[in-house]
Short mmCIF file of C-alpha atoms in Angstrom, two decimals:
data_model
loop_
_atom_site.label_atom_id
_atom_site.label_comp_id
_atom_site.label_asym_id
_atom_site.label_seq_id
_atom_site.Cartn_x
_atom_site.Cartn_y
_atom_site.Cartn_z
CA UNK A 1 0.00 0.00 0.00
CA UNK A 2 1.46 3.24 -0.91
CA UNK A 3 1.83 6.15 1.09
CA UNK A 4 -0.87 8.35 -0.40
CA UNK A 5 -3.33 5.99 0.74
CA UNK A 6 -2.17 5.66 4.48
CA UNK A 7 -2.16 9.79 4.24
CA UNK A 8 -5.87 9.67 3.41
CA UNK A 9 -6.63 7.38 5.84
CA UNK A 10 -4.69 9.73 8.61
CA UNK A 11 -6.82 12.61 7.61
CA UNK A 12 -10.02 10.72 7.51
CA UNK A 13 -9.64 9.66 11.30
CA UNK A 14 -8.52 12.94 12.09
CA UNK A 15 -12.12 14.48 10.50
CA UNK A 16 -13.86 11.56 12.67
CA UNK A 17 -12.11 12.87 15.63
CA UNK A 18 -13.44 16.43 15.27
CA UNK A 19 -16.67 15.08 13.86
CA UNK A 20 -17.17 13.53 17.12
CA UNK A 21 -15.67 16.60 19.13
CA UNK A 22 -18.56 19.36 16.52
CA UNK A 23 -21.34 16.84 17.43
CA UNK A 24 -20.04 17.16 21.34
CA UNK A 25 -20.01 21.13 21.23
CA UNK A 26 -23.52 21.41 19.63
CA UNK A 27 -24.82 18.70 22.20
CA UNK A 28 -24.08 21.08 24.50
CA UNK A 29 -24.94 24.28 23.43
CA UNK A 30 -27.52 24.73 26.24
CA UNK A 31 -25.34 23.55 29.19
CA UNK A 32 -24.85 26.01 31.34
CA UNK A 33 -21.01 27.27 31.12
CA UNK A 34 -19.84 24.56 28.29
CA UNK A 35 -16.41 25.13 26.85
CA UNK A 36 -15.96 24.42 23.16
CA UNK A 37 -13.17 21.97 22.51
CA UNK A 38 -11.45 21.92 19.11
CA UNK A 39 -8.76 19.89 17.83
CA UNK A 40 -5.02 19.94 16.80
CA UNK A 41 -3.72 18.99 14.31
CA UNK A 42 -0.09 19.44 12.70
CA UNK A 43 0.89 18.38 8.80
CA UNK A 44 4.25 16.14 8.00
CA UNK A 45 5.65 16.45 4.72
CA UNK A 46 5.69 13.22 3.02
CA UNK A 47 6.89 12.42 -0.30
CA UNK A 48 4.36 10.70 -2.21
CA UNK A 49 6.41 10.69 -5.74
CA UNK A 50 2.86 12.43 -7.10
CA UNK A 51 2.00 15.40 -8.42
CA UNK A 52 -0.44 17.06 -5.57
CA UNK A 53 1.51 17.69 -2.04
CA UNK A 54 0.26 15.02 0.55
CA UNK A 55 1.11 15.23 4.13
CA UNK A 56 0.42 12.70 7.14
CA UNK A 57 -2.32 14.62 9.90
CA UNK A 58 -0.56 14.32 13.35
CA UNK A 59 -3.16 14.28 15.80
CA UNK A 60 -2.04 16.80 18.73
CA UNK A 61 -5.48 15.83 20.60
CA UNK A 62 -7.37 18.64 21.77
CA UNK A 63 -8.00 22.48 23.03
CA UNK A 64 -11.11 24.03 25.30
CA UNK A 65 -11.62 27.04 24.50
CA UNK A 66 -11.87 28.93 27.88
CA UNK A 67 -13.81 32.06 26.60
CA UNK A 68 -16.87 32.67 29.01
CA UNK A 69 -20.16 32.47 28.19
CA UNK A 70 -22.49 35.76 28.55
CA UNK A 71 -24.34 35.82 31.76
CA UNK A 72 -27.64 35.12 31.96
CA UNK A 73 -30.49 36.35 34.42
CA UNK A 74 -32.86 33.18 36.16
CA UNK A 75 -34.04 34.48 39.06
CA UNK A 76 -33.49 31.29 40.82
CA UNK A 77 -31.93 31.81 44.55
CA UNK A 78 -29.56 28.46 43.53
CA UNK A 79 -27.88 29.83 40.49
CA UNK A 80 -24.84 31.52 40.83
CA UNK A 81 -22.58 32.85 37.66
CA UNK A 82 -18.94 33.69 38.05
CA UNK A 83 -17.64 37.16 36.82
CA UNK A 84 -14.43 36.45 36.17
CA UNK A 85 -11.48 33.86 35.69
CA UNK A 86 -13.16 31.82 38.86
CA UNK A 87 -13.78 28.27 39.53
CA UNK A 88 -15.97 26.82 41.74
CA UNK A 89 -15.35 23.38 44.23
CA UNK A 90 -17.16 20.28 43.86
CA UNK A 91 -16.69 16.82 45.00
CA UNK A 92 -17.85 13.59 43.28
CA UNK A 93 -16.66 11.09 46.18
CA UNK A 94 -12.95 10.14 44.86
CA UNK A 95 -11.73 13.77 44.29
CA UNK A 96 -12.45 17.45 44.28
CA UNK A 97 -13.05 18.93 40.79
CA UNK A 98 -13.82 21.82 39.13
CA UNK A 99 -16.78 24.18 37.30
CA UNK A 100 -18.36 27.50 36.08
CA UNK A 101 -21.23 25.82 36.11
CA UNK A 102 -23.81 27.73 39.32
CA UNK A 103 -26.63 25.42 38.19
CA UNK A 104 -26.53 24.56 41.87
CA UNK A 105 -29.83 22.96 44.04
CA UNK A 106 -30.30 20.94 47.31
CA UNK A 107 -30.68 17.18 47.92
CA UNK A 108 -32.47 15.62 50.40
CA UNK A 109 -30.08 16.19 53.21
CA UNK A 110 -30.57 20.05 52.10
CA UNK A 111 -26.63 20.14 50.84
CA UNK A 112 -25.49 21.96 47.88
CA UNK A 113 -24.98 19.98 45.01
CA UNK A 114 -24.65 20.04 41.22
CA UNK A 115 -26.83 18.87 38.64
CA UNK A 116 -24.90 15.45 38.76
CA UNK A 117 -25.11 15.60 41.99
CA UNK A 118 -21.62 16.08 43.45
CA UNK A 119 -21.31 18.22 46.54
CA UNK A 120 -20.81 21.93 46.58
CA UNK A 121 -18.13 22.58 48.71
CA UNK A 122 -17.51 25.73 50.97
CA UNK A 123 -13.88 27.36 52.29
CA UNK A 124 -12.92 24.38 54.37
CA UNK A 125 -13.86 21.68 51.80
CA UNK A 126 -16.74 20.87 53.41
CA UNK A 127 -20.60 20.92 52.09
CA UNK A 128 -22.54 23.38 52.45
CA UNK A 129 -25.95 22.56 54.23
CA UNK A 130 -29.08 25.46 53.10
CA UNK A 131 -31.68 25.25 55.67
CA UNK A 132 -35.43 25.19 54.57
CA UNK A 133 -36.99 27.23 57.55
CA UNK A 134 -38.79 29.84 54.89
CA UNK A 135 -35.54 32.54 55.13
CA UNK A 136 -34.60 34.34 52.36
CA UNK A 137 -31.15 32.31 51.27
CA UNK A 138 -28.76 35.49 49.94
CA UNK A 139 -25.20 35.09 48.44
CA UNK A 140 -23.28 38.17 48.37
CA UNK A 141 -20.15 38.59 45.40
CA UNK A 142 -17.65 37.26 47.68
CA UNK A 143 -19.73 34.02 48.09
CA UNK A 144 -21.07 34.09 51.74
CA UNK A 145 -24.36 32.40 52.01
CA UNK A 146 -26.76 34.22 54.15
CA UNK A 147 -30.18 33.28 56.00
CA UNK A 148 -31.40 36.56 56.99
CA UNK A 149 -28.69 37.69 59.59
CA UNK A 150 -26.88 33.87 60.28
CA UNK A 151 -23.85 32.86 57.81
CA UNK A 152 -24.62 29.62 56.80
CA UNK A 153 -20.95 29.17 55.16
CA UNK A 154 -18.85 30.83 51.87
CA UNK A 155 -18.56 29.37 48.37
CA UNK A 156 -15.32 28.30 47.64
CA UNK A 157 -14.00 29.79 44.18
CA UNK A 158 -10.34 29.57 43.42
CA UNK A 159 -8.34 30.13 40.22
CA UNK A 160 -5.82 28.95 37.93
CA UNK A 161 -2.86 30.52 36.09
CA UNK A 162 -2.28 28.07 33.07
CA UNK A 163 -5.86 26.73 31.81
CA UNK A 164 -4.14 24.89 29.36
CA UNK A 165 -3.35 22.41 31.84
CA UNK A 166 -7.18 21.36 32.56
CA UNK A 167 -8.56 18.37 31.53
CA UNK A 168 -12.67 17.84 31.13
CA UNK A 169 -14.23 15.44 32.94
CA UNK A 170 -17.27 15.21 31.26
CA UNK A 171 -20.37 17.98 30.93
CA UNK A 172 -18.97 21.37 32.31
CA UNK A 173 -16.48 19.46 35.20
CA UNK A 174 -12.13 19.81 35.17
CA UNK A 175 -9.12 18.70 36.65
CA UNK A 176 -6.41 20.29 36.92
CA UNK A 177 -2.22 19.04 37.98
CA UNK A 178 -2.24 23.06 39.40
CA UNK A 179 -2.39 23.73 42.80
CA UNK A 180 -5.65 26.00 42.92
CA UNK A 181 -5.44 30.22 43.95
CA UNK A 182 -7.75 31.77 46.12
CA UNK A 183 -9.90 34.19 43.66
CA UNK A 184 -8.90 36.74 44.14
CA UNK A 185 -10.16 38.82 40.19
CA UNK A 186 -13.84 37.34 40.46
CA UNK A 187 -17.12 37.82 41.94
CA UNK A 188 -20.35 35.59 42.63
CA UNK A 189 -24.46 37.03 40.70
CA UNK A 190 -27.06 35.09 42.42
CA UNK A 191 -29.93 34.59 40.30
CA UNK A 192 -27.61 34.18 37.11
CA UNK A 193 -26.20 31.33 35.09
CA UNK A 194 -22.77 31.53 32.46
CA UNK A 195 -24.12 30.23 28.78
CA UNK A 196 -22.10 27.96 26.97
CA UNK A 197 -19.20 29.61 24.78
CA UNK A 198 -20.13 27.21 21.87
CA UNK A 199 -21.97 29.14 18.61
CA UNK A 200 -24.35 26.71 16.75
CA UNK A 201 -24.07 28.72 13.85
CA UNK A 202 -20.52 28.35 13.43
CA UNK A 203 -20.58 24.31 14.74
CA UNK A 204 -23.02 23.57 12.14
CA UNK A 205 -20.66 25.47 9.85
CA UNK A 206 -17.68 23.55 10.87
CA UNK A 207 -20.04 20.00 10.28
CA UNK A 208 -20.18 20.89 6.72
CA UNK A 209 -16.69 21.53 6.17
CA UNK A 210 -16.04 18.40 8.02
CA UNK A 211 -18.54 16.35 5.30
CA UNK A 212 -17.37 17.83 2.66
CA UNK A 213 -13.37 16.89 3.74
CA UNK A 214 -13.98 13.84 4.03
CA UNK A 215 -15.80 13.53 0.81
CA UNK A 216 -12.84 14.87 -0.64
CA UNK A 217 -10.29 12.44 1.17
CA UNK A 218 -12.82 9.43 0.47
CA UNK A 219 -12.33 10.65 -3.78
CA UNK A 220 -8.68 10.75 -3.63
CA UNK A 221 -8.57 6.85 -1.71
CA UNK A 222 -10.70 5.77 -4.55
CA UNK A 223 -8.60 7.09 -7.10
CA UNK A 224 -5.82 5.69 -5.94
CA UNK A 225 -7.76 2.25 -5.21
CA UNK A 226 -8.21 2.27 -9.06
CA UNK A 227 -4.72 3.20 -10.37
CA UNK A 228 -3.57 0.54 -8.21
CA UNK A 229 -6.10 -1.74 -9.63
CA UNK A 230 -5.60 -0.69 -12.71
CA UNK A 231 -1.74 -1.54 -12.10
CA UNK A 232 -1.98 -4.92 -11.01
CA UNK A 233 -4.25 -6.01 -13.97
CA UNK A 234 -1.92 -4.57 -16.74
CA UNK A 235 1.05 -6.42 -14.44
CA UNK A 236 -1.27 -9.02 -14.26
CA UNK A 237 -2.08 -9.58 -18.19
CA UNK A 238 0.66 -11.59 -20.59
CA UNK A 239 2.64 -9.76 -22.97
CA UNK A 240 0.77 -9.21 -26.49
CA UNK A 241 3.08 -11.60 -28.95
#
């Protein structure tokens, strides 16, 4: 098999891999504080002994796009948005993880949890219980959680220097090898929730580039598949006398 043929085939699982990453981003559109991922991708120059330029696609895996999302107003006393670079501090049961996402409500046991359900957790890594005695539950820019004059606890919200170095862990989660900052450049809006980053417009854009790439790719491969038949049959056929 000659090399033009394993180059197609590099690009081709390349396009699946950002097929898969597109169909992801417009999945999630309407998750509260999504992060688009894209992917990365590098050419190497191979010589293919044919006219057109081929190169190998070196997968470089992928990038989230960190951009935030516009604020949005809900009204409800258990979303909270982050202005700024912030994070907030949830726990799943094995490890403490990260979010923008404020799309916060109680469980049973009245503690502050996720949508998944992992807790919410407050300065001292613990959860944070909301009682349901008919107060008023405020939560001032700096995170403290308020039933009418009692504290019932602070949000904890750190940051990061190098983003690069989170990893998703599914929906609108992270980890992170960086020891976390206190926040110390962002502030807490009760009663709003961060939109996703991703644009549908521009996804569904990308989707048909995508197809039509790999329509392209899948022309070239059967080209080739026919000059090589084409080769062997002529190799194939006895000499005319």
């Amino acid at each position: 098999m000659e090399n033009a043929i394993y180059i197609g085939l590099s690009r081709q699982s390349a396009l699946r891999r950002e097929l898969a990453l597109v169909a992801n981003n417009i999945a999630n559109t309407s998750t509260a504080a999504f992060k688009r991922e894209i992917a990365l991708y590098s050419p190497y120059e191979t010589d293919t002994k044919m006219e057109e330029k081929l190169d190998f696609v070196i997968d470089h895996g992928t990038i989230v796009i960190h951009q935030p999302g516009t604020l949005q107003p809900t009204q409800n006393t258990f979303d909270i948005a982050i202005e700024g670079p912030g994070f907030f501090v949830v726990d799943n049961g094995r490890q403490p993880l990260y979010t923008r996402n404020g799309n916060f409500k109680l469980d049973p046991d009245n503690q502050l949890i996720t949508g998944n359900g992992d807790l919410v957790m407050d300065e001292g890594d613990n959860p944070i219980f909301i009682p349901q005695d008919g107060r008023k539950i405020e939560i001032s820019p700096d995170g403290t959680i308020s039933a009418g004059p009692e504290v019932l606890g602070r949000l904890k919200v750190v940051e990061f220097e190098d983003l690069a170095r989170m990893q998703k862990r599914g929906g609108s989660l992270f980890d992170t090898t960086e020891d976390p900052k206190p926040a110390e450049r962002s502030e807490l809006m009760q009663g709003h929730l961060e939109t996703s980053n991703v644009s549908a417009i521009s996804e569904l854009t990308r989707l048909i580039d995508i197809q039509r790439s790999y329509e392209g790719v899948k022309n070239m491969l059967d080209q080739e598949a026919e000059r090589l038949r084409s080769s062997v049959r002529k190799l194939g056929s006895p000499q005319a006398v």
